[in-house]
């Protein structure tokens, strides 16, 4: 069975060069804020939303094993856990479920040494690293992506057989190919996005023109994203539902102001655990090549 591995900015804690003993905050639920309201004339409260606080992840029992090059090993650990304003991937692979990733910053490093560490090439297993993930969710390593065209009319039955000089007849075929040819099915403009995790996942949505006032509807929740603009062929409108941004191109100029008055706030458009049916529509029946691409990762508490 493979050893549990933790990696961050090129630093790999896999019990060879760098070891560790305990990991806390990874499998735990993050702290929660409850928006409950006390009932003034009855026991208890009205339940409100539960909103997760940032996730704090602590790795304790850090040790370094690098006989003859202990200084280089400690410098490697220090560089990977230096103070940074931006999050990096903290990947944890514990068991047969496979790895998950959180986006975090190192906020604490504790690595005590004794006066013999340079000679022995080993630090005591008393070090610790602490990480803070502003987004408390953990994600699958691999992202999923689905694409669909706007709805298309189906061609239906072919009534003409010009190769036989006949017009206005149905072609029933012959032999093994006997039967009516109904034509290729048209696009329904729908996709089913499956979030295999336990937490809502916020997708990255890319509309590609030609589209006239595109709309993407989450059919289970009724939430939809609608924009009052026309995308020419090849133009893209990128909606980041994590950041709540809408850009023409990526990166590009903001088009958040084009959101329709009844459009859902971008950050409320999420994929619940399980199946999510999304439907693309626009206002023009003439557009046949406009499309939407939806990209997401499975999200876990």
PDB file of C-alpha atoms in Angstrom:
ATOM      1  CA  UNK A   1       0.000   0.000   0.000  1.00  0.00           C
ATOM      2  CA  UNK A   2       1.497   3.393  -0.945  1.00  0.00           C
ATOM      3  CA  UNK A   3       2.586   5.667   1.877  1.00  0.00           C
ATOM      4  CA  UNK A   4       0.456   8.745   2.607  1.00  0.00           C
ATOM      5  CA  UNK A   5       1.886  11.744   0.765  1.00  0.00           C
ATOM      6  CA  UNK A   6       1.481  15.500   1.273  1.00  0.00           C
ATOM      7  CA  UNK A   7       2.855  17.939  -1.307  1.00  0.00           C
ATOM      8  CA  UNK A   8       2.981  21.728  -1.496  1.00  0.00           C
ATOM      9  CA  UNK A   9       4.926  23.939  -3.940  1.00  0.00           C
ATOM     10  CA  UNK A  10       7.313  21.144  -4.857  1.00  0.00           C
ATOM     11  CA  UNK A  11       7.859  20.018  -1.263  1.00  0.00           C
ATOM     12  CA  UNK A  12       6.940  16.335  -0.902  1.00  0.00           C
ATOM     13  CA  UNK A  13       6.336  14.842   2.522  1.00  0.00           C
ATOM     14  CA  UNK A  14       6.420  11.123   1.756  1.00  0.00           C
ATOM     15  CA  UNK A  15       8.358   9.705   4.722  1.00  0.00           C
ATOM     16  CA  UNK A  16      11.629   9.462   2.814  1.00  0.00           C
ATOM     17  CA  UNK A  17      13.500  12.795   2.812  1.00  0.00           C
ATOM     18  CA  UNK A  18      10.748  14.575   4.743  1.00  0.00           C
ATOM     19  CA  UNK A  19       8.535  12.773   7.237  1.00  0.00           C
ATOM     20  CA  UNK A  20       5.410  13.635   9.209  1.00  0.00           C
ATOM     21  CA  UNK A  21       3.291  12.040  11.913  1.00  0.00           C
ATOM     22  CA  UNK A  22      -0.187  13.613  12.156  1.00  0.00           C
ATOM     23  CA  UNK A  23      -2.492  15.610   9.902  1.00  0.00           C
ATOM     24  CA  UNK A  24      -5.403  17.552  11.374  1.00  0.00           C
ATOM     25  CA  UNK A  25      -8.040  19.712   9.718  1.00  0.00           C
ATOM     26  CA  UNK A  26      -8.036  17.739   6.478  1.00  0.00           C
ATOM     27  CA  UNK A  27     -10.786  15.201   7.118  1.00  0.00           C
ATOM     28  CA  UNK A  28     -12.503  17.492   9.637  1.00  0.00           C
ATOM     29  CA  UNK A  29     -15.410  19.758   8.797  1.00  0.00           C
ATOM     30  CA  UNK A  30     -14.303  23.393   8.717  1.00  0.00           C
ATOM     31  CA  UNK A  31     -15.709  25.690  11.381  1.00  0.00           C
ATOM     32  CA  UNK A  32     -19.254  26.781  10.526  1.00  0.00           C
ATOM     33  CA  UNK A  33     -21.153  30.037  10.965  1.00  0.00           C
ATOM     34  CA  UNK A  34     -24.865  29.429  11.563  1.00  0.00           C
ATOM     35  CA  UNK A  35     -27.326  32.147  10.578  1.00  0.00           C
ATOM     36  CA  UNK A  36     -29.941  30.818  13.002  1.00  0.00           C
ATOM     37  CA  UNK A  37     -32.437  33.246  14.538  1.00  0.00           C
ATOM     38  CA  UNK A  38     -33.802  32.695  18.039  1.00  0.00           C
ATOM     39  CA  UNK A  39     -37.571  32.344  18.217  1.00  0.00           C
ATOM     40  CA  UNK A  40     -38.961  35.080  20.483  1.00  0.00           C
ATOM     41  CA  UNK A  41     -42.027  33.135  21.639  1.00  0.00           C
ATOM     42  CA  UNK A  42     -40.922  29.507  21.510  1.00  0.00           C
ATOM     43  CA  UNK A  43     -38.039  27.233  22.345  1.00  0.00           C
ATOM     44  CA  UNK A  44     -35.143  27.023  19.945  1.00  0.00           C
ATOM     45  CA  UNK A  45     -34.509  28.961  16.772  1.00  0.00           C
ATOM     46  CA  UNK A  46     -35.307  29.159  13.095  1.00  0.00           C
ATOM     47  CA  UNK A  47     -32.526  27.389  11.208  1.00  0.00           C
ATOM     48  CA  UNK A  48     -30.513  29.563   8.852  1.00  0.00           C
ATOM     49  CA  UNK A  49     -27.742  28.867   6.375  1.00  0.00           C
ATOM     50  CA  UNK A  50     -24.541  27.188   7.463  1.00  0.00           C
ATOM     51  CA  UNK A  51     -21.515  28.947   5.976  1.00  0.00           C
ATOM     52  CA  UNK A  52     -18.066  27.383   6.271  1.00  0.00           C
ATOM     53  CA  UNK A  53     -15.099  29.347   7.564  1.00  0.00           C
ATOM     54  CA  UNK A  54     -11.604  28.953   6.055  1.00  0.00           C
ATOM     55  CA  UNK A  55     -10.055  25.520   6.558  1.00  0.00           C
ATOM     56  CA  UNK A  56      -6.991  25.270   8.826  1.00  0.00           C
ATOM     57  CA  UNK A  57      -4.745  22.278   8.084  1.00  0.00           C
ATOM     58  CA  UNK A  58      -1.874  21.318  10.395  1.00  0.00           C
ATOM     59  CA  UNK A  59       0.889  18.813   9.732  1.00  0.00           C
ATOM     60  CA  UNK A  60       2.770  17.859  12.896  1.00  0.00           C
ATOM     61  CA  UNK A  61       5.745  15.650  13.632  1.00  0.00           C
ATOM     62  CA  UNK A  62       7.761  17.045  10.698  1.00  0.00           C
ATOM     63  CA  UNK A  63      11.245  15.544  10.420  1.00  0.00           C
ATOM     64  CA  UNK A  64      14.064  15.946   7.899  1.00  0.00           C
ATOM     65  CA  UNK A  65      16.337  13.049   6.944  1.00  0.00           C
ATOM     66  CA  UNK A  66      19.224  14.187   4.769  1.00  0.00           C
ATOM     67  CA  UNK A  67      22.584  13.001   6.057  1.00  0.00           C
ATOM     68  CA  UNK A  68      25.386  15.096   4.605  1.00  0.00           C
ATOM     69  CA  UNK A  69      23.047  17.689   3.093  1.00  0.00           C
ATOM     70  CA  UNK A  70      20.767  18.689   5.922  1.00  0.00           C
ATOM     71  CA  UNK A  71      21.241  22.393   5.174  1.00  0.00           C
ATOM     72  CA  UNK A  72      20.047  21.998   1.586  1.00  0.00           C
ATOM     73  CA  UNK A  73      17.020  19.991   2.727  1.00  0.00           C
ATOM     74  CA  UNK A  74      16.007  22.571   5.331  1.00  0.00           C
ATOM     75  CA  UNK A  75      16.481  25.349   2.750  1.00  0.00           C
ATOM     76  CA  UNK A  76      14.168  23.427   0.381  1.00  0.00           C
ATOM     77  CA  UNK A  77      11.491  23.182   3.073  1.00  0.00           C
ATOM     78  CA  UNK A  78      11.879  26.877   3.936  1.00  0.00           C
ATOM     79  CA  UNK A  79      11.574  27.968   0.294  1.00  0.00           C
ATOM     80  CA  UNK A  80       8.419  25.953  -0.291  1.00  0.00           C
ATOM     81  CA  UNK A  81       6.756  27.365   2.821  1.00  0.00           C
ATOM     82  CA  UNK A  82       7.839  30.984   2.422  1.00  0.00           C
ATOM     83  CA  UNK A  83       5.305  33.764   3.018  1.00  0.00           C
ATOM     84  CA  UNK A  84       3.161  34.308  -0.108  1.00  0.00           C
ATOM     85  CA  UNK A  85       0.002  36.280  -0.827  1.00  0.00           C
ATOM     86  CA  UNK A  86      -1.394  33.760  -3.314  1.00  0.00           C
ATOM     87  CA  UNK A  87      -2.679  30.261  -2.664  1.00  0.00           C
ATOM     88  CA  UNK A  88      -0.969  27.160  -4.026  1.00  0.00           C
ATOM     89  CA  UNK A  89      -2.089  23.563  -4.410  1.00  0.00           C
ATOM     90  CA  UNK A  90      -1.885  21.531  -1.215  1.00  0.00           C
ATOM     91  CA  UNK A  91      -2.291  17.919  -2.370  1.00  0.00           C
ATOM     92  CA  UNK A  92      -2.982  15.137   0.118  1.00  0.00           C
ATOM     93  CA  UNK A  93      -3.063  11.466  -0.891  1.00  0.00           C
ATOM     94  CA  UNK A  94      -3.931   9.340   2.139  1.00  0.00           C
ATOM     95  CA  UNK A  95      -5.538   6.108   0.955  1.00  0.00           C
ATOM     96  CA  UNK A  96      -7.274   4.202  -1.859  1.00  0.00           C
ATOM     97  CA  UNK A  97      -9.669   7.140  -2.474  1.00  0.00           C
ATOM     98  CA  UNK A  98      -6.862   8.967  -4.233  1.00  0.00           C
ATOM     99  CA  UNK A  99      -5.568  12.523  -3.863  1.00  0.00           C
ATOM    100  CA  UNK A 100      -7.545  15.686  -3.209  1.00  0.00           C
ATOM    101  CA  UNK A 101      -6.349  19.271  -3.439  1.00  0.00           C
ATOM    102  CA  UNK A 102      -7.017  22.408  -1.402  1.00  0.00           C
ATOM    103  CA  UNK A 103      -5.813  25.881  -2.362  1.00  0.00           C
ATOM    104  CA  UNK A 104      -3.911  27.209   0.635  1.00  0.00           C
ATOM    105  CA  UNK A 105      -1.100  29.340   2.016  1.00  0.00           C
ATOM    106  CA  UNK A 106       1.450  28.299   4.627  1.00  0.00           C
ATOM    107  CA  UNK A 107       0.806  30.463   7.692  1.00  0.00           C
ATOM    108  CA  UNK A 108       3.084  28.781  10.248  1.00  0.00           C
ATOM    109  CA  UNK A 109       6.370  26.876  10.139  1.00  0.00           C
ATOM    110  CA  UNK A 110       7.927  25.392  13.267  1.00  0.00           C
ATOM    111  CA  UNK A 111      11.172  23.422  12.862  1.00  0.00           C
ATOM    112  CA  UNK A 112      13.242  23.175  16.054  1.00  0.00           C
ATOM    113  CA  UNK A 113      16.769  21.777  15.778  1.00  0.00           C
ATOM    114  CA  UNK A 114      19.346  20.664  18.312  1.00  0.00           C
ATOM    115  CA  UNK A 115      23.091  21.197  18.182  1.00  0.00           C
ATOM    116  CA  UNK A 116      23.694  17.728  16.740  1.00  0.00           C
ATOM    117  CA  UNK A 117      21.406  17.985  13.725  1.00  0.00           C
ATOM    118  CA  UNK A 118      24.163  18.931  11.246  1.00  0.00           C
ATOM    119  CA  UNK A 119      26.256  15.941  12.295  1.00  0.00           C
ATOM    120  CA  UNK A 120      23.381  13.464  12.350  1.00  0.00           C
ATOM    121  CA  UNK A 121      21.582  14.785   9.258  1.00  0.00           C
ATOM    122  CA  UNK A 122      18.263  14.279  11.033  1.00  0.00           C
ATOM    123  CA  UNK A 123      15.919  16.698  12.774  1.00  0.00           C
ATOM    124  CA  UNK A 124      13.662  15.515  15.567  1.00  0.00           C
ATOM    125  CA  UNK A 125      10.046  14.771  14.622  1.00  0.00           C
ATOM    126  CA  UNK A 126       8.793  17.882  16.406  1.00  0.00           C
ATOM    127  CA  UNK A 127       8.353  20.280  13.487  1.00  0.00           C
ATOM    128  CA  UNK A 128       4.984  21.536  12.272  1.00  0.00           C
ATOM    129  CA  UNK A 129       3.452  23.267   9.271  1.00  0.00           C
ATOM    130  CA  UNK A 130       0.107  25.044   9.271  1.00  0.00           C
ATOM    131  CA  UNK A 131      -1.879  25.955   6.176  1.00  0.00           C
ATOM    132  CA  UNK A 132      -4.918  28.181   5.728  1.00  0.00           C
ATOM    133  CA  UNK A 133      -7.316  27.527   2.832  1.00  0.00           C
ATOM    134  CA  UNK A 134      -9.655  30.526   2.267  1.00  0.00           C
ATOM    135  CA  UNK A 135     -11.914  28.211   0.254  1.00  0.00           C
ATOM    136  CA  UNK A 136     -12.586  25.387   2.748  1.00  0.00           C
ATOM    137  CA  UNK A 137     -13.564  22.862   0.091  1.00  0.00           C
ATOM    138  CA  UNK A 138     -11.258  20.114  -1.141  1.00  0.00           C
ATOM    139  CA  UNK A 139     -11.301  19.261  -4.838  1.00  0.00           C
ATOM    140  CA  UNK A 140     -10.596  16.434  -7.231  1.00  0.00           C
ATOM    141  CA  UNK A 141      -7.262  16.687  -9.006  1.00  0.00           C
ATOM    142  CA  UNK A 142      -8.847  16.297 -12.444  1.00  0.00           C
ATOM    143  CA  UNK A 143     -11.292  18.877 -13.772  1.00  0.00           C
ATOM    144  CA  UNK A 144     -14.377  17.875 -15.770  1.00  0.00           C
ATOM    145  CA  UNK A 145     -15.582  19.696 -18.864  1.00  0.00           C
ATOM    146  CA  UNK A 146     -18.798  19.475 -20.911  1.00  0.00           C
ATOM    147  CA  UNK A 147     -19.833  21.344 -24.054  1.00  0.00           C
ATOM    148  CA  UNK A 148     -23.042  21.798 -26.006  1.00  0.00           C
ATOM    149  CA  UNK A 149     -24.393  23.785 -28.934  1.00  0.00           C
ATOM    150  CA  UNK A 150     -27.540  25.879 -28.779  1.00  0.00           C
ATOM    151  CA  UNK A 151     -30.691  23.826 -29.507  1.00  0.00           C
ATOM    152  CA  UNK A 152     -30.874  22.600 -33.102  1.00  0.00           C
ATOM    153  CA  UNK A 153     -33.839  21.626 -35.219  1.00  0.00           C
ATOM    154  CA  UNK A 154     -33.855  17.983 -36.257  1.00  0.00           C
ATOM    155  CA  UNK A 155     -33.849  17.354 -40.016  1.00  0.00           C
ATOM    156  CA  UNK A 156     -36.727  14.864 -39.754  1.00  0.00           C
ATOM    157  CA  UNK A 157     -37.762  12.485 -42.533  1.00  0.00           C
ATOM    158  CA  UNK A 158     -36.351  12.765 -46.052  1.00  0.00           C
ATOM    159  CA  UNK A 159     -39.280  12.726 -48.520  1.00  0.00           C
ATOM    160  CA  UNK A 160     -37.218  12.854 -51.677  1.00  0.00           C
ATOM    161  CA  UNK A 161     -35.188  10.168 -53.465  1.00  0.00           C
ATOM    162  CA  UNK A 162     -33.624  12.144 -56.314  1.00  0.00           C
ATOM    163  CA  UNK A 163     -31.145   9.390 -57.146  1.00  0.00           C
ATOM    164  CA  UNK A 164     -34.126   7.283 -58.234  1.00  0.00           C
ATOM    165  CA  UNK A 165     -35.859  10.183 -59.934  1.00  0.00           C
ATOM    166  CA  UNK A 166     -38.650  10.174 -57.385  1.00  0.00           C
ATOM    167  CA  UNK A 167     -39.849  13.149 -55.361  1.00  0.00           C
ATOM    168  CA  UNK A 168     -42.326  13.129 -52.459  1.00  0.00           C
ATOM    169  CA  UNK A 169     -41.718   9.556 -51.300  1.00  0.00           C
ATOM    170  CA  UNK A 170     -40.315   8.181 -48.054  1.00  0.00           C
ATOM    171  CA  UNK A 171     -37.167   6.126 -48.409  1.00  0.00           C
ATOM    172  CA  UNK A 172     -37.780   2.825 -46.646  1.00  0.00           C
ATOM    173  CA  UNK A 173     -34.389   1.390 -47.530  1.00  0.00           C
ATOM    174  CA  UNK A 174     -33.857  -2.248 -48.377  1.00  0.00           C
ATOM    175  CA  UNK A 175     -32.309  -5.413 -47.025  1.00  0.00           C
ATOM    176  CA  UNK A 176     -30.404  -5.012 -43.770  1.00  0.00           C
ATOM    177  CA  UNK A 177     -30.878  -1.214 -44.017  1.00  0.00           C
ATOM    178  CA  UNK A 178     -34.656  -1.380 -44.281  1.00  0.00           C
ATOM    179  CA  UNK A 179     -36.507   1.211 -42.233  1.00  0.00           C
ATOM    180  CA  UNK A 180     -37.098   4.930 -42.228  1.00  0.00           C
ATOM    181  CA  UNK A 181     -34.107   7.279 -41.976  1.00  0.00           C
ATOM    182  CA  UNK A 182     -35.112   9.854 -39.400  1.00  0.00           C
ATOM    183  CA  UNK A 183     -32.007  12.015 -39.822  1.00  0.00           C
ATOM    184  CA  UNK A 184     -29.348  12.926 -37.306  1.00  0.00           C
ATOM    185  CA  UNK A 185     -30.711  14.157 -33.950  1.00  0.00           C
ATOM    186  CA  UNK A 186     -30.338  17.870 -33.290  1.00  0.00           C
ATOM    187  CA  UNK A 187     -28.702  19.407 -30.241  1.00  0.00           C
ATOM    188  CA  UNK A 188     -30.983  19.819 -27.239  1.00  0.00           C
ATOM    189  CA  UNK A 189     -28.748  22.496 -25.733  1.00  0.00           C
ATOM    190  CA  UNK A 190     -28.621  20.478 -22.496  1.00  0.00           C
ATOM    191  CA  UNK A 191     -25.777  18.911 -20.568  1.00  0.00           C
ATOM    192  CA  UNK A 192     -25.721  16.921 -17.332  1.00  0.00           C
ATOM    193  CA  UNK A 193     -22.837  17.898 -15.076  1.00  0.00           C
ATOM    194  CA  UNK A 194     -22.102  15.370 -12.322  1.00  0.00           C
ATOM    195  CA  UNK A 195     -20.415  16.657  -9.176  1.00  0.00           C
ATOM    196  CA  UNK A 196     -19.039  13.514  -7.574  1.00  0.00           C
ATOM    197  CA  UNK A 197     -18.214  15.226  -4.279  1.00  0.00           C
ATOM    198  CA  UNK A 198     -20.130  16.222  -1.161  1.00  0.00           C
ATOM    199  CA  UNK A 199     -20.004  20.033  -1.448  1.00  0.00           C
ATOM    200  CA  UNK A 200     -21.345  22.502  -4.037  1.00  0.00           C
ATOM    201  CA  UNK A 201     -18.903  23.109  -6.908  1.00  0.00           C
ATOM    202  CA  UNK A 202     -18.656  26.470  -8.673  1.00  0.00           C
ATOM    203  CA  UNK A 203     -18.030  26.039 -12.421  1.00  0.00           C
ATOM    204  CA  UNK A 204     -16.173  28.141 -14.974  1.00  0.00           C
ATOM    205  CA  UNK A 205     -18.617  28.873 -17.814  1.00  0.00           C
ATOM    206  CA  UNK A 206     -17.567  29.970 -21.297  1.00  0.00           C
ATOM    207  CA  UNK A 207     -20.171  31.125 -23.831  1.00  0.00           C
ATOM    208  CA  UNK A 208     -18.876  31.171 -27.428  1.00  0.00           C
ATOM    209  CA  UNK A 209     -20.658  33.137 -30.161  1.00  0.00           C
ATOM    210  CA  UNK A 210     -22.590  33.582 -32.268  1.00  0.00           C
ATOM    211  CA  UNK A 211     -25.090  34.042 -29.443  1.00  0.00           C
ATOM    212  CA  UNK A 212     -27.815  36.633 -28.952  1.00  0.00           C
ATOM    213  CA  UNK A 213     -28.451  37.261 -25.235  1.00  0.00           C
ATOM    214  CA  UNK A 214     -27.263  33.857 -23.965  1.00  0.00           C
ATOM    215  CA  UNK A 215     -28.955  32.175 -21.006  1.00  0.00           C
ATOM    216  CA  UNK A 216     -27.745  29.150 -19.016  1.00  0.00           C
ATOM    217  CA  UNK A 217     -30.357  27.640 -16.686  1.00  0.00           C
ATOM    218  CA  UNK A 218     -29.825  25.169 -13.838  1.00  0.00           C
ATOM    219  CA  UNK A 219     -32.986  23.147 -14.208  1.00  0.00           C
ATOM    220  CA  UNK A 220     -33.024  21.615 -10.726  1.00  0.00           C
ATOM    221  CA  UNK A 221     -32.715  24.924  -8.859  1.00  0.00           C
ATOM    222  CA  UNK A 222     -34.244  27.318 -11.401  1.00  0.00           C
ATOM    223  CA  UNK A 223     -31.250  29.651 -11.124  1.00  0.00           C
ATOM    224  CA  UNK A 224     -30.014  31.074 -14.406  1.00  0.00           C
ATOM    225  CA  UNK A 225     -27.326  33.343 -15.826  1.00  0.00           C
ATOM    226  CA  UNK A 226     -28.536  35.718 -18.557  1.00  0.00           C
ATOM    227  CA  UNK A 227     -26.623  38.475 -20.344  1.00  0.00           C
ATOM    228  CA  UNK A 228     -27.983  41.269 -22.529  1.00  0.00           C
ATOM    229  CA  UNK A 229     -25.315  41.292 -25.206  1.00  0.00           C
ATOM    230  CA  UNK A 230     -24.621  39.806 -28.621  1.00  0.00           C
ATOM    231  CA  UNK A 231     -21.535  37.642 -29.104  1.00  0.00           C
ATOM    232  CA  UNK A 232     -20.154  37.563 -32.629  1.00  0.00           C
ATOM    233  CA  UNK A 233     -18.822  34.307 -34.045  1.00  0.00           C
ATOM    234  CA  UNK A 234     -15.750  33.245 -32.063  1.00  0.00           C
ATOM    235  CA  UNK A 235     -16.217  35.788 -29.266  1.00  0.00           C
ATOM    236  CA  UNK A 236     -16.239  34.366 -25.746  1.00  0.00           C
ATOM    237  CA  UNK A 237     -17.927  35.462 -22.539  1.00  0.00           C
ATOM    238  CA  UNK A 238     -16.238  33.862 -19.516  1.00  0.00           C
ATOM    239  CA  UNK A 239     -18.186  33.619 -16.251  1.00  0.00           C
ATOM    240  CA  UNK A 240     -16.162  32.685 -13.167  1.00  0.00           C
ATOM    241  CA  UNK A 241     -18.739  31.713 -10.549  1.00  0.00           C
ATOM    242  CA  UNK A 242     -16.084  31.487  -7.807  1.00  0.00           C
ATOM    243  CA  UNK A 243     -14.854  35.046  -8.266  1.00  0.00           C
ATOM    244  CA  UNK A 244     -18.214  36.369  -9.495  1.00  0.00           C
ATOM    245  CA  UNK A 245     -16.664  37.903 -12.628  1.00  0.00           C
ATOM    246  CA  UNK A 246     -17.909  38.149 -16.214  1.00  0.00           C
ATOM    247  CA  UNK A 247     -15.303  38.912 -18.879  1.00  0.00           C
ATOM    248  CA  UNK A 248     -15.325  39.304 -22.645  1.00  0.00           C
ATOM    249  CA  UNK A 249     -12.420  37.016 -23.411  1.00  0.00           C
ATOM    250  CA  UNK A 250     -10.131  35.641 -20.693  1.00  0.00           C
ATOM    251  CA  UNK A 251      -8.628  37.802 -19.419  1.00  0.00           C
ATOM    252  CA  UNK A 252     -10.696  40.595 -20.872  1.00  0.00           C
ATOM    253  CA  UNK A 253     -12.926  43.562 -20.201  1.00  0.00           C
ATOM    254  CA  UNK A 254     -15.625  43.160 -17.571  1.00  0.00           C
ATOM    255  CA  UNK A 255     -19.156  42.615 -18.837  1.00  0.00           C
ATOM    256  CA  UNK A 256     -20.750  42.141 -15.429  1.00  0.00           C
ATOM    257  CA  UNK A 257     -22.992  45.126 -16.168  1.00  0.00           C
ATOM    258  CA  UNK A 258     -24.663  43.181 -19.006  1.00  0.00           C
ATOM    259  CA  UNK A 259     -26.289  40.722 -16.576  1.00  0.00           C
ATOM    260  CA  UNK A 260     -30.063  40.775 -16.959  1.00  0.00           C
ATOM    261  CA  UNK A 261     -32.058  42.280 -14.097  1.00  0.00           C
ATOM    262  CA  UNK A 262     -33.499  38.893 -13.124  1.00  0.00           C
ATOM    263  CA  UNK A 263     -30.267  36.942 -13.624  1.00  0.00           C
ATOM    264  CA  UNK A 264     -28.970  35.062 -10.570  1.00  0.00           C
ATOM    265  CA  UNK A 265     -25.834  36.421  -8.876  1.00  0.00           C
ATOM    266  CA  UNK A 266     -22.871  34.584 -10.395  1.00  0.00           C
ATOM    267  CA  UNK A 267     -21.572  33.306  -7.057  1.00  0.00           C
ATOM    268  CA  UNK A 268     -24.903  31.606  -6.297  1.00  0.00           C
ATOM    269  CA  UNK A 269     -24.738  29.481  -9.467  1.00  0.00           C
ATOM    270  CA  UNK A 270     -23.298  26.176  -8.235  1.00  0.00           C
ATOM    271  CA  UNK A 271     -23.373  22.466  -9.038  1.00  0.00           C
ATOM    272  CA  UNK A 272     -24.875  20.464  -6.183  1.00  0.00           C
ATOM    273  CA  UNK A 273     -23.482  16.992  -5.382  1.00  0.00           C
ATOM    274  CA  UNK A 274     -24.883  14.564  -7.952  1.00  0.00           C
ATOM    275  CA  UNK A 275     -26.449  15.332 -11.332  1.00  0.00           C
ATOM    276  CA  UNK A 276     -27.057  18.902 -12.500  1.00  0.00           C
ATOM    277  CA  UNK A 277     -28.941  19.567 -15.750  1.00  0.00           C
ATOM    278  CA  UNK A 278     -27.923  22.797 -17.486  1.00  0.00           C
ATOM    279  CA  UNK A 279     -29.749  24.224 -20.516  1.00  0.00           C
ATOM    280  CA  UNK A 280     -28.322  26.766 -22.991  1.00  0.00           C
ATOM    281  CA  UNK A 281     -30.656  29.117 -24.837  1.00  0.00           C
ATOM    282  CA  UNK A 282     -30.387  32.339 -26.823  1.00  0.00           C
ATOM    283  CA  UNK A 283     -32.849  34.716 -28.461  1.00  0.00           C
ATOM    284  CA  UNK A 284     -31.992  33.925 -32.080  1.00  0.00           C
ATOM    285  CA  UNK A 285     -33.277  30.865 -33.887  1.00  0.00           C
ATOM    286  CA  UNK A 286     -30.768  31.567 -36.648  1.00  0.00           C
ATOM    287  CA  UNK A 287     -27.652  30.841 -34.527  1.00  0.00           C
ATOM    288  CA  UNK A 288     -26.613  27.225 -34.935  1.00  0.00           C
ATOM    289  CA  UNK A 289     -22.951  27.220 -33.885  1.00  0.00           C
ATOM    290  CA  UNK A 290     -23.120  29.151 -30.592  1.00  0.00           C
ATOM    291  CA  UNK A 291     -22.091  27.031 -27.625  1.00  0.00           C
ATOM    292  CA  UNK A 292     -21.281  26.867 -23.933  1.00  0.00           C
ATOM    293  CA  UNK A 293     -18.476  25.031 -22.140  1.00  0.00           C
ATOM    294  CA  UNK A 294     -18.764  24.222 -18.413  1.00  0.00           C
ATOM    295  CA  UNK A 295     -15.665  23.217 -16.404  1.00  0.00           C
ATOM    296  CA  UNK A 296     -15.644  22.141 -12.756  1.00  0.00           C
ATOM    297  CA  UNK A 297     -13.962  19.914 -10.182  1.00  0.00           C
ATOM    298  CA  UNK A 298     -15.706  17.542  -7.781  1.00  0.00           C
ATOM    299  CA  UNK A 299     -15.886  19.386  -4.438  1.00  0.00           C
ATOM    300  CA  UNK A 300     -15.713  17.841  -0.956  1.00  0.00           C
ATOM    301  CA  UNK A 301     -16.189  19.060   2.593  1.00  0.00           C
TER     302      UNK A 301
END
